[in-house]
PDB file of C-alpha atoms in Angstrom:
ATOM      1  CA  MET A   1      13.775   1.872 -11.100  1.00 46.00           C
ATOM      2  CA  THR A   2      11.353   4.486  -9.866  1.00 52.00           C
ATOM      3  CA  VAL A   3      11.414   3.061  -6.366  1.00 51.00           C
ATOM      4  CA  ALA A   4      15.202   3.253  -6.382  1.00 47.00           C
ATOM      5  CA  ARG A   5      14.955   6.979  -7.138  1.00 49.00           C
ATOM      6  CA  THR A   6      12.693   7.680  -4.193  1.00 53.00           C
ATOM      7  CA  PRO A   7      15.353   8.553  -1.587  1.00 56.00           C
ATOM      8  CA  GLU A   8      16.866  11.330  -3.700  1.00 78.00           C
ATOM      9  CA  VAL A   9      13.512  13.118  -4.184  1.00 87.00           C
ATOM     10  CA  LEU A  10      12.665  12.962  -0.482  1.00 90.00           C
ATOM     11  CA  ALA A  11      14.012  15.993   1.384  1.00 90.00           C
ATOM     12  CA  HIS A  12      15.597  15.047   4.714  1.00 90.00           C
ATOM     13  CA  GLN A  13      13.128  16.999   6.873  1.00 92.00           C
ATOM     14  CA  PHE A  14      10.158  14.826   5.836  1.00 93.00           C
ATOM     15  CA  ASP A  15       9.245  11.362   7.095  1.00 93.00           C
ATOM     16  CA  ASP A  16       7.983  10.161   3.747  1.00 92.00           C
ATOM     17  CA  LEU A  17       6.912  11.288   0.286  1.00 92.00           C
ATOM     18  CA  GLU A  18       3.281  11.643   1.294  1.00 92.00           C
ATOM     19  CA  GLN A  19       4.132  14.088   4.059  1.00 94.00           C
ATOM     20  CA  GLN A  20       6.406  15.988   1.676  1.00 94.00           C
ATOM     21  CA  HIS A  21       3.638  16.116  -0.930  1.00 94.00           C
ATOM     22  CA  ASP A  22       1.029  17.381   1.557  1.00 94.00           C
ATOM     23  CA  ALA A  23       3.395  20.074   2.837  1.00 95.00           C
ATOM     24  CA  ALA A  24       4.183  21.299  -0.693  1.00 95.00           C
ATOM     25  CA  ASN A  25       0.524  21.255  -1.640  1.00 96.00           C
ATOM     26  CA  LEU A  26      -0.527  23.180   1.458  1.00 96.00           C
ATOM     27  CA  GLY A  27       2.319  25.655   0.900  1.00 97.00           C
ATOM     28  CA  MET A  28       1.003  26.448  -2.562  1.00 97.00           C
ATOM     29  CA  TRP A  29      -2.520  26.901  -1.201  1.00 97.00           C
ATOM     30  CA  ALA A  30      -1.197  29.282   1.479  1.00 97.00           C
ATOM     31  CA  PHE A  31       0.465  31.281  -1.301  1.00 98.00           C
ATOM     32  CA  LEU A  32      -2.739  31.235  -3.356  1.00 98.00           C
ATOM     33  CA  ALA A  33      -4.689  32.551  -0.347  1.00 97.00           C
ATOM     34  CA  THR A  34      -2.357  35.584  -0.307  1.00 97.00           C
ATOM     35  CA  GLU A  35      -2.861  35.883  -4.062  1.00 98.00           C
ATOM     36  CA  ILE A  36      -6.642  35.966  -3.597  1.00 97.00           C
ATOM     37  CA  LEU A  37      -6.170  39.012  -1.375  1.00 97.00           C
ATOM     38  CA  PHE A  38      -3.565  40.556  -3.682  1.00 97.00           C
ATOM     39  CA  PHE A  39      -5.894  40.460  -6.688  1.00 98.00           C
ATOM     40  CA  GLY A  40      -8.902  40.957  -4.374  1.00 98.00           C
ATOM     41  CA  GLY A  41      -7.689  44.437  -3.430  1.00 97.00           C
ATOM     42  CA  MET A  42      -7.700  45.425  -7.084  1.00 98.00           C
ATOM     43  CA  PHE A  43     -11.110  43.833  -7.686  1.00 98.00           C
ATOM     44  CA  LEU A  44     -12.408  45.800  -4.708  1.00 98.00           C
ATOM     45  CA  GLY A  45     -10.949  49.057  -6.065  1.00 97.00           C
ATOM     46  CA  TYR A  46     -12.615  48.368  -9.394  1.00 97.00           C
ATOM     47  CA  ALA A  47     -15.954  47.635  -7.676  1.00 96.00           C
ATOM     48  CA  VAL A  48     -15.842  50.829  -5.592  1.00 96.00           C
ATOM     49  CA  TYR A  49     -15.110  53.120  -8.548  1.00 96.00           C
ATOM     50  CA  ARG A  50     -17.558  51.314 -10.783  1.00 94.00           C
ATOM     51  CA  SER A  51     -20.272  51.869  -8.200  1.00 93.00           C
ATOM     52  CA  LEU A  52     -19.318  55.571  -8.026  1.00 94.00           C
ATOM     53  CA  TYR A  53     -19.123  56.159 -11.797  1.00 94.00           C
ATOM     54  CA  PRO A  54     -21.342  53.517 -13.465  1.00 91.00           C
ATOM     55  CA  GLU A  55     -22.000  55.471 -16.688  1.00 90.00           C
ATOM     56  CA  ALA A  56     -18.325  56.227 -17.359  1.00 93.00           C
ATOM     57  CA  PHE A  57     -17.344  52.595 -16.723  1.00 93.00           C
ATOM     58  CA  THR A  58     -20.094  51.320 -19.015  1.00 90.00           C
ATOM     59  CA  GLN A  59     -19.096  53.622 -21.847  1.00 91.00           C
ATOM     60  CA  ALA A  60     -15.387  52.885 -21.428  1.00 93.00           C
ATOM     61  CA  SER A  61     -16.156  49.148 -21.385  1.00 92.00           C
ATOM     62  CA  ASN A  62     -17.508  49.449 -24.913  1.00 90.00           C
ATOM     63  CA  HIS A  63     -13.939  50.051 -26.105  1.00 92.00           C
ATOM     64  CA  MET A  64     -13.095  46.426 -25.275  1.00 94.00           C
ATOM     65  CA  ASP A  65     -13.086  43.803 -28.021  1.00 94.00           C
ATOM     66  CA  ILE A  66     -15.540  41.142 -26.797  1.00 94.00           C
ATOM     67  CA  LEU A  67     -14.538  38.604 -29.454  1.00 95.00           C
ATOM     68  CA  LEU A  68     -10.827  38.751 -28.547  1.00 96.00           C
ATOM     69  CA  GLY A  69     -11.728  38.569 -24.851  1.00 97.00           C
ATOM     70  CA  MET A  70     -13.856  35.483 -25.436  1.00 97.00           C
ATOM     71  CA  ILE A  71     -11.198  33.790 -27.576  1.00 98.00           C
ATOM     72  CA  ASN A  72      -8.630  34.418 -24.842  1.00 98.00           C
ATOM     73  CA  THR A  73     -11.008  32.950 -22.245  1.00 98.00           C
ATOM     74  CA  VAL A  74     -11.318  29.783 -24.343  1.00 98.00           C
ATOM     75  CA  VAL A  75      -7.531  29.648 -24.858  1.00 98.00           C
ATOM     76  CA  LEU A  76      -6.918  29.905 -21.116  1.00 98.00           C
ATOM     77  CA  ILE A  77      -9.541  27.280 -20.248  1.00 98.00           C
ATOM     78  CA  ALA A  78      -7.950  24.968 -22.833  1.00 98.00           C
ATOM     79  CA  SER A  79      -4.545  25.533 -21.205  1.00 98.00           C
ATOM     80  CA  SER A  80      -6.048  24.573 -17.831  1.00 98.00           C
ATOM     81  CA  LEU A  81      -7.244  21.331 -19.423  1.00 98.00           C
ATOM     82  CA  THR A  82      -3.776  20.568 -20.821  1.00 98.00           C
ATOM     83  CA  VAL A  83      -2.328  21.175 -17.336  1.00 98.00           C
ATOM     84  CA  VAL A  84      -4.652  18.699 -15.585  1.00 97.00           C
ATOM     85  CA  LEU A  85      -3.943  16.188 -18.342  1.00 98.00           C
ATOM     86  CA  ALA A  86      -0.212  16.789 -17.810  1.00 98.00           C
ATOM     87  CA  VAL A  87      -0.559  16.115 -14.076  1.00 97.00           C
ATOM     88  CA  HIS A  88      -2.525  12.973 -14.928  1.00 96.00           C
ATOM     89  CA  ALA A  89       0.184  11.865 -17.384  1.00 97.00           C
ATOM     90  CA  ALA A  90       2.862  12.389 -14.730  1.00 96.00           C
ATOM     91  CA  GLN A  91       0.899  10.287 -12.236  1.00 95.00           C
ATOM     92  CA  GLN A  92       0.814   7.475 -14.793  1.00 95.00           C
ATOM     93  CA  ASP A  93       4.527   7.682 -15.649  1.00 95.00           C
ATOM     94  CA  ARG A  94       3.806   8.798 -19.219  1.00 96.00           C
ATOM     95  CA  ARG A  95       6.821  11.006 -19.706  1.00 96.00           C
ATOM     96  CA  ARG A  96       6.370  11.866 -23.392  1.00 96.00           C
ATOM     97  CA  ALA A  97       2.721  12.829 -22.830  1.00 97.00           C
ATOM     98  CA  LEU A  98       3.786  14.971 -19.858  1.00 98.00           C
ATOM     99  CA  VAL A  99       6.405  16.850 -21.913  1.00 98.00           C
ATOM    100  CA  GLY A 100       3.977  17.252 -24.838  1.00 98.00           C
ATOM    101  CA  LEU A 101       1.122  18.542 -22.694  1.00 98.00           C
ATOM    102  CA  LEU A 102       3.348  20.998 -20.813  1.00 98.00           C
ATOM    103  CA  THR A 103       4.663  22.270 -24.165  1.00 98.00           C
ATOM    104  CA  LEU A 104       1.092  22.674 -25.394  1.00 98.00           C
ATOM    105  CA  THR A 105       0.262  24.611 -22.216  1.00 98.00           C
ATOM    106  CA  ILE A 106       3.134  27.013 -22.868  1.00 98.00           C
ATOM    107  CA  LEU A 107       2.018  27.480 -26.479  1.00 98.00           C
ATOM    108  CA  LEU A 108      -1.553  28.266 -25.379  1.00 98.00           C
ATOM    109  CA  GLY A 109      -0.169  30.706 -22.803  1.00 98.00           C
ATOM    110  CA  LEU A 110       1.843  32.430 -25.544  1.00 98.00           C
ATOM    111  CA  VAL A 111      -1.250  32.626 -27.778  1.00 98.00           C
ATOM    112  CA  PHE A 112      -3.104  34.332 -24.911  1.00 98.00           C
ATOM    113  CA  LEU A 113      -0.257  36.815 -24.368  1.00 98.00           C
ATOM    114  CA  GLY A 114      -0.020  37.458 -28.117  1.00 98.00           C
ATOM    115  CA  ILE A 115      -3.718  38.330 -28.353  1.00 98.00           C
ATOM    116  CA  LYS A 116      -3.407  40.465 -25.217  1.00 98.00           C
ATOM    117  CA  SER A 117      -0.452  42.322 -26.797  1.00 97.00           C
ATOM    118  CA  THR A 118      -2.454  43.212 -29.901  1.00 97.00           C
ATOM    119  CA  GLU A 119      -5.247  44.509 -27.657  1.00 97.00           C
ATOM    120  CA  TYR A 120      -2.755  46.619 -25.683  1.00 97.00           C
ATOM    121  CA  LEU A 121      -1.221  47.940 -28.909  1.00 97.00           C
ATOM    122  CA  HIS A 122      -4.675  48.876 -30.135  1.00 96.00           C
ATOM    123  CA  LYS A 123      -5.364  50.801 -26.918  1.00 95.00           C
ATOM    124  CA  PHE A 124      -2.042  52.640 -27.261  1.00 94.00           C
ATOM    125  CA  ASN A 125      -2.872  53.601 -30.848  1.00 95.00           C
ATOM    126  CA  GLU A 126      -6.309  54.825 -29.802  1.00 93.00           C
ATOM    127  CA  ASN A 127      -4.753  56.877 -26.968  1.00 93.00           C
ATOM    128  CA  LEU A 128      -6.777  54.991 -24.365  1.00 94.00           C
ATOM    129  CA  VAL A 129      -3.819  54.391 -22.047  1.00 94.00           C
ATOM    130  CA  PRO A 130      -4.018  56.724 -19.022  1.00 94.00           C
ATOM    131  CA  GLY A 131      -1.106  59.170 -19.044  1.00 90.00           C
ATOM    132  CA  VAL A 132      -0.007  62.241 -20.975  1.00 87.00           C
ATOM    133  CA  ASP A 133      -1.315  60.914 -24.312  1.00 89.00           C
ATOM    134  CA  PHE A 134      -4.703  59.856 -22.938  1.00 92.00           C
ATOM    135  CA  ALA A 135      -7.266  61.263 -25.370  1.00 93.00           C
ATOM    136  CA  TYR A 136     -10.656  59.790 -24.593  1.00 92.00           C
ATOM    137  CA  THR A 137     -13.359  61.387 -26.690  1.00 88.00           C
ATOM    138  CA  GLY A 138     -16.433  60.233 -24.753  1.00 85.00           C
ATOM    139  CA  GLN A 139     -18.032  61.842 -21.725  1.00 87.00           C
ATOM    140  CA  ASN A 140     -16.513  61.688 -18.233  1.00 92.00           C
ATOM    141  CA  ALA A 141     -12.978  61.205 -19.547  1.00 93.00           C
ATOM    142  CA  ARG A 142     -11.429  61.433 -16.074  1.00 93.00           C
ATOM    143  CA  HIS A 143     -13.655  58.654 -14.779  1.00 95.00           C
ATOM    144  CA  ALA A 144     -13.111  56.572 -17.926  1.00 95.00           C
ATOM    145  CA  ALA A 145      -9.370  56.924 -17.253  1.00 96.00           C
ATOM    146  CA  LEU A 146      -9.978  55.084 -13.959  1.00 96.00           C
ATOM    147  CA  PHE A 147     -11.581  52.210 -15.864  1.00 96.00           C
ATOM    148  CA  PHE A 148      -8.570  51.953 -18.159  1.00 96.00           C
ATOM    149  CA  SER A 149      -6.156  52.234 -15.227  1.00 97.00           C
ATOM    150  CA  PHE A 150      -7.846  49.267 -13.556  1.00 98.00           C
ATOM    151  CA  TYR A 151      -7.912  47.434 -16.878  1.00 97.00           C
ATOM    152  CA  PHE A 152      -4.173  47.798 -17.469  1.00 97.00           C
ATOM    153  CA  ALA A 153      -3.192  47.207 -13.836  1.00 98.00           C
ATOM    154  CA  MET A 154      -5.294  44.064 -13.454  1.00 98.00           C
ATOM    155  CA  THR A 155      -4.802  42.468 -16.872  1.00 98.00           C
ATOM    156  CA  GLY A 156      -1.126  43.500 -16.726  1.00 98.00           C
ATOM    157  CA  MET A 157      -0.651  41.837 -13.337  1.00 98.00           C
ATOM    158  CA  HIS A 158      -2.526  38.810 -14.649  1.00 98.00           C
ATOM    159  CA  ALA A 159      -0.249  38.679 -17.717  1.00 98.00           C
ATOM    160  CA  LEU A 160       2.827  38.916 -15.458  1.00 98.00           C
ATOM    161  CA  HIS A 161       1.546  35.884 -13.529  1.00 98.00           C
ATOM    162  CA  MET A 162       1.163  34.027 -16.820  1.00 98.00           C
ATOM    163  CA  ILE A 163       4.728  34.873 -17.885  1.00 98.00           C
ATOM    164  CA  ILE A 164       5.969  33.501 -14.552  1.00 98.00           C
ATOM    165  CA  GLY A 165       3.795  30.398 -15.056  1.00 98.00           C
ATOM    166  CA  ILE A 166       5.221  29.849 -18.537  1.00 98.00           C
ATOM    167  CA  ALA A 167       8.760  30.112 -17.130  1.00 98.00           C
ATOM    168  CA  ILE A 168       7.890  27.535 -14.443  1.00 98.00           C
ATOM    169  CA  PHE A 169       6.474  25.134 -17.043  1.00 98.00           C
ATOM    170  CA  ALA A 170       9.595  25.573 -19.206  1.00 98.00           C
ATOM    171  CA  TRP A 171      11.657  24.596 -16.182  1.00 98.00           C
ATOM    172  CA  LEU A 172       9.406  21.587 -15.524  1.00 98.00           C
ATOM    173  CA  ILE A 173       9.775  20.445 -19.147  1.00 98.00           C
ATOM    174  CA  VAL A 174      13.556  20.380 -18.824  1.00 97.00           C
ATOM    175  CA  ALA A 175      13.296  18.300 -15.637  1.00 96.00           C
ATOM    176  CA  ALA A 176      10.552  16.076 -17.072  1.00 96.00           C
ATOM    177  CA  ARG A 177      12.682  15.258 -20.118  1.00 96.00           C
ATOM    178  CA  ARG A 178      15.367  14.050 -17.736  1.00 94.00           C
ATOM    179  CA  GLY A 179      12.825  11.713 -16.171  1.00 93.00           C
ATOM    180  CA  ARG A 180      12.635  13.616 -12.908  1.00 94.00           C
ATOM    181  CA  TYR A 181       8.858  13.139 -12.516  1.00 95.00           C
ATOM    182  CA  THR A 182       7.395   9.715 -12.025  1.00 93.00           C
ATOM    183  CA  ALA A 183       4.204   8.128 -10.744  1.00 94.00           C
ATOM    184  CA  ILE A 184       5.781   8.269  -7.284  1.00 93.00           C
ATOM    185  CA  TYR A 185       7.129  11.810  -7.392  1.00 94.00           C
ATOM    186  CA  ASN A 186       5.351  14.526  -9.428  1.00 95.00           C
ATOM    187  CA  THR A 187       4.527  17.184  -6.832  1.00 96.00           C
ATOM    188  CA  PRO A 188       6.179  20.079  -8.739  1.00 97.00           C
ATOM    189  CA  VAL A 189       3.932  19.427 -11.755  1.00 97.00           C
ATOM    190  CA  GLU A 190       0.883  19.321  -9.513  1.00 97.00           C
ATOM    191  CA  ILE A 191       1.543  22.529  -7.565  1.00 97.00           C
ATOM    192  CA  ALA A 192       2.623  24.442 -10.687  1.00 98.00           C
ATOM    193  CA  GLY A 193      -0.746  23.327 -12.061  1.00 98.00           C
ATOM    194  CA  LEU A 194      -2.531  24.766  -9.007  1.00 98.00           C
ATOM    195  CA  TYR A 195      -0.865  28.114  -9.681  1.00 98.00           C
ATOM    196  CA  TRP A 196      -1.856  28.030 -13.358  1.00 98.00           C
ATOM    197  CA  HIS A 197      -5.495  27.216 -12.531  1.00 98.00           C
ATOM    198  CA  PHE A 198      -5.575  30.104 -10.066  1.00 98.00           C
ATOM    199  CA  VAL A 199      -4.379  32.473 -12.790  1.00 98.00           C
ATOM    200  CA  ASP A 200      -7.134  31.040 -14.993  1.00 98.00           C
ATOM    201  CA  ILE A 201      -9.731  31.791 -12.288  1.00 98.00           C
ATOM    202  CA  ILE A 202      -8.551  35.425 -12.110  1.00 98.00           C
ATOM    203  CA  TRP A 203      -9.142  35.776 -15.850  1.00 98.00           C
ATOM    204  CA  ILE A 204     -12.567  34.129 -15.515  1.00 98.00           C
ATOM    205  CA  PHE A 205     -13.548  37.161 -13.385  1.00 97.00           C
ATOM    206  CA  LEU A 206     -11.626  39.773 -15.415  1.00 98.00           C
ATOM    207  CA  PHE A 207     -13.432  38.792 -18.612  1.00 97.00           C
ATOM    208  CA  PRO A 208     -17.003  39.696 -17.543  1.00 96.00           C
ATOM    209  CA  LEU A 209     -15.893  42.682 -15.427  1.00 95.00           C
ATOM    210  CA  PHE A 210     -14.003  44.449 -18.204  1.00 96.00           C
ATOM    211  CA  TYR A 211     -15.371  43.076 -21.459  1.00 95.00           C
ATOM    212  CA  LEU A 212     -18.967  42.136 -20.726  1.00 91.00           C
ATOM    213  CA  LEU A 213     -20.391  44.020 -17.775  1.00 76.00           C
ATOM    214  CA  GLY A 214     -22.104  47.304 -18.229  1.00 64.00           C
ATOM    215  CA  ARG A 215     -22.715  47.123 -21.931  1.00 68.00           C
ATOM    216  CA  HIS A 216     -26.249  48.077 -21.003  1.00 61.00           C
ATOM    217  CA  LEU A 217     -26.901  50.871 -18.605  1.00 48.00           C
TER     218      LEU A 217
ATOM    219  CA  MET B   1      -8.042  10.379  -8.453  1.00 71.00           C
ATOM    220  CA  ILE B   2     -10.364  12.162 -10.881  1.00 80.00           C
ATOM    221  CA  ALA B   3     -11.054  10.342 -14.168  1.00 88.00           C
ATOM    222  CA  VAL B   4      -9.884  11.937 -17.428  1.00 94.00           C
ATOM    223  CA  LYS B   5     -13.470  11.843 -18.665  1.00 96.00           C
ATOM    224  CA  THR B   6     -14.436  14.182 -15.808  1.00 96.00           C
ATOM    225  CA  TYR B   7     -11.778  16.671 -16.934  1.00 97.00           C
ATOM    226  CA  TYR B   8     -13.223  16.739 -20.445  1.00 98.00           C
ATOM    227  CA  MET B   9     -16.747  17.198 -19.083  1.00 98.00           C
ATOM    228  CA  VAL B  10     -15.633  20.112 -16.885  1.00 98.00           C
ATOM    229  CA  PHE B  11     -13.799  21.592 -19.874  1.00 98.00           C
ATOM    230  CA  ALA B  12     -16.979  21.332 -21.985  1.00 98.00           C
ATOM    231  CA  ALA B  13     -19.028  22.949 -19.198  1.00 98.00           C
ATOM    232  CA  LEU B  14     -16.505  25.820 -18.941  1.00 98.00           C
ATOM    233  CA  LEU B  15     -16.683  26.402 -22.707  1.00 98.00           C
ATOM    234  CA  ALA B  16     -20.495  26.351 -22.643  1.00 98.00           C
ATOM    235  CA  LEU B  17     -20.613  28.815 -19.734  1.00 98.00           C
ATOM    236  CA  THR B  18     -18.182  31.119 -21.581  1.00 98.00           C
ATOM    237  CA  LEU B  19     -20.565  31.190 -24.555  1.00 97.00           C
ATOM    238  CA  VAL B  20     -23.594  31.724 -22.302  1.00 97.00           C
ATOM    239  CA  THR B  21     -21.995  34.628 -20.394  1.00 96.00           C
ATOM    240  CA  THR B  22     -20.860  36.269 -23.650  1.00 95.00           C
ATOM    241  CA  GLY B  23     -24.315  35.865 -25.161  1.00 94.00           C
ATOM    242  CA  ALA B  24     -26.016  37.177 -22.015  1.00 93.00           C
ATOM    243  CA  ALA B  25     -23.963  40.377 -22.269  1.00 92.00           C
ATOM    244  CA  PHE B  26     -25.809  41.221 -25.482  1.00 91.00           C
ATOM    245  CA  VAL B  27     -29.225  40.795 -23.877  1.00 90.00           C
ATOM    246  CA  ASP B  28     -30.400  43.890 -22.036  1.00 86.00           C
ATOM    247  CA  LEU B  29     -31.454  42.739 -18.571  1.00 86.00           C
ATOM    248  CA  GLY B  30     -30.775  46.086 -16.948  1.00 82.00           C
ATOM    249  CA  ALA B  31     -27.353  46.988 -15.510  1.00 80.00           C
ATOM    250  CA  ARG B  32     -28.020  45.261 -12.190  1.00 84.00           C
ATOM    251  CA  TRP B  33     -29.097  41.914 -13.639  1.00 89.00           C
ATOM    252  CA  ASN B  34     -26.431  41.856 -16.359  1.00 90.00           C
ATOM    253  CA  THR B  35     -23.900  42.287 -13.564  1.00 91.00           C
ATOM    254  CA  ILE B  36     -25.464  39.582 -11.400  1.00 93.00           C
ATOM    255  CA  VAL B  37     -25.649  37.099 -14.312  1.00 94.00           C
ATOM    256  CA  GLY B  38     -22.035  37.787 -15.359  1.00 95.00           C
ATOM    257  CA  LEU B  39     -20.634  37.395 -11.856  1.00 95.00           C
ATOM    258  CA  THR B  40     -22.757  34.335 -11.051  1.00 97.00           C
ATOM    259  CA  ILE B  41     -21.562  32.506 -14.162  1.00 97.00           C
ATOM    260  CA  ALA B  42     -17.961  33.528 -13.394  1.00 97.00           C
ATOM    261  CA  THR B  43     -18.338  32.170  -9.846  1.00 97.00           C
ATOM    262  CA  VAL B  44     -19.728  28.855 -11.123  1.00 98.00           C
ATOM    263  CA  LYS B  45     -16.799  28.587 -13.566  1.00 98.00           C
ATOM    264  CA  ALA B  46     -14.300  29.388 -10.802  1.00 98.00           C
ATOM    265  CA  LEU B  47     -15.873  26.718  -8.550  1.00 97.00           C
ATOM    266  CA  LEU B  48     -15.664  24.146 -11.366  1.00 98.00           C
ATOM    267  CA  VAL B  49     -11.960  24.908 -11.869  1.00 98.00           C
ATOM    268  CA  ALA B  50     -11.247  24.817  -8.115  1.00 97.00           C
ATOM    269  CA  THR B  51     -13.280  21.664  -7.436  1.00 96.00           C
ATOM    270  CA  TYR B  52     -12.103  19.476 -10.313  1.00 96.00           C
ATOM    271  CA  PHE B  53      -8.975  20.941 -11.914  1.00 97.00           C
ATOM    272  CA  MET B  54      -7.457  21.988  -8.564  1.00 97.00           C
ATOM    273  CA  HIS B  55      -8.712  18.775  -6.932  1.00 95.00           C
ATOM    274  CA  LEU B  56     -10.375  20.509  -3.982  1.00 93.00           C
ATOM    275  CA  ARG B  57     -13.004  17.781  -4.083  1.00 91.00           C
ATOM    276  CA  HIS B  58     -10.465  15.155  -3.058  1.00 89.00           C
ATOM    277  CA  SER B  59      -8.127  17.276  -0.973  1.00 90.00           C
ATOM    278  CA  GLN B  60      -7.518  17.153   2.739  1.00 90.00           C
ATOM    279  CA  ARG B  61      -9.523  19.337   5.098  1.00 93.00           C
ATOM    280  CA  LEU B  62      -6.569  21.571   5.913  1.00 95.00           C
ATOM    281  CA  THR B  63      -6.325  22.526   2.220  1.00 95.00           C
ATOM    282  CA  LEU B  64     -10.018  23.400   2.158  1.00 96.00           C
ATOM    283  CA  LEU B  65      -9.482  25.534   5.258  1.00 96.00           C
ATOM    284  CA  PHE B  66      -6.651  27.459   3.560  1.00 96.00           C
ATOM    285  CA  ALA B  67      -8.673  28.021   0.381  1.00 96.00           C
ATOM    286  CA  GLY B  68     -11.730  28.993   2.422  1.00 96.00           C
ATOM    287  CA  ALA B  69      -9.681  31.404   4.548  1.00 96.00           C
ATOM    288  CA  GLY B  70      -8.558  33.297   1.445  1.00 96.00           C
ATOM    289  CA  VAL B  71     -12.132  33.656   0.222  1.00 97.00           C
ATOM    290  CA  LEU B  72     -13.456  34.530   3.713  1.00 97.00           C
ATOM    291  CA  TRP B  73     -10.945  37.350   4.170  1.00 97.00           C
ATOM    292  CA  LEU B  74     -11.735  38.692   0.716  1.00 97.00           C
ATOM    293  CA  ALA B  75     -15.442  38.635   1.595  1.00 97.00           C
ATOM    294  CA  LEU B  76     -14.714  40.565   4.822  1.00 97.00           C
ATOM    295  CA  LEU B  77     -12.659  43.124   2.873  1.00 97.00           C
ATOM    296  CA  ILE B  78     -15.441  43.690   0.336  1.00 97.00           C
ATOM    297  CA  THR B  79     -18.256  43.667   2.918  1.00 97.00           C
ATOM    298  CA  PHE B  80     -16.740  46.253   5.223  1.00 97.00           C
ATOM    299  CA  VAL B  81     -15.628  48.609   2.449  1.00 97.00           C
ATOM    300  CA  PHE B  82     -19.087  48.570   0.858  1.00 96.00           C
ATOM    301  CA  ALA B  83     -20.761  48.857   4.257  1.00 96.00           C
ATOM    302  CA  ASP B  84     -19.058  52.234   4.269  1.00 94.00           C
ATOM    303  CA  TYR B  85     -19.452  53.334   0.628  1.00 93.00           C
ATOM    304  CA  LEU B  86     -23.081  52.254   0.220  1.00 91.00           C
ATOM    305  CA  THR B  87     -24.273  53.940   3.413  1.00 93.00           C
ATOM    306  CA  ARG B  88     -22.679  57.360   2.979  1.00 89.00           C
ATOM    307  CA  GLY B  89     -25.217  60.152   2.900  1.00 79.00           C
ATOM    308  CA  TRP B  90     -22.857  62.349   0.888  1.00 72.00           C
TER     309      TRP B  90
END
């Protein structure tokens, strides 16, 4: 059955499924290399301004909720686990497990975004969002505004990547339910997983840089 | 192929490191060392995710080259910018 399906999943430009898999895998890694530099530019900007205004960044960092940041880190790590288990399930032809684990991944992603939304809302209510209503009461308000600008730009871009990831997983679930992914062909699940893990790695660095670092001067 | 047990062990290690890095933030080591500890733990976590969850351990050399190229160029970007900022006399 699965062998009979092989020709239709093999695009005509490839010799065999292995070559197709390696090309897709390498393509995702090439994209992730550009993503490293995309986020890297923002990390660099953060590092430069933090080195210029260490006190302001430290004080502004104390407005972050460490507990929520830690919970979100755990949620995201758990979603990375469900993704690798989903890839594993696909490789073993366990379709129901694959659909279940991808659904769980989406749910964990939504939990993360929900917690992030409440944090954003809190910042809006406290007037800590740079702009006309920015009303920071501590010292060096202009430099603290830089901290919050980096915070919203970087966590916002990270959240956008998660929304895209959730959409991709939703698409994969539809295809998986139709039996599209088998032990022989499951490359889309695998490379979507690579993307999701990359987004996880970005958060692994955002968490200490915004929530944890500089609580002591 | 990586065994499922390995995934759970990596997951447990990532959770433990998250607790350690959060706890370390409440210990005053001085700004420099708090920063170094936080970033070192984050780097170890990122390497765990890349090595096991992203299968870099069992991937082909070309994949490693692509991943390494991304990190190398980022390192160049950071090095040259800070070579400027940290050596300005004004």
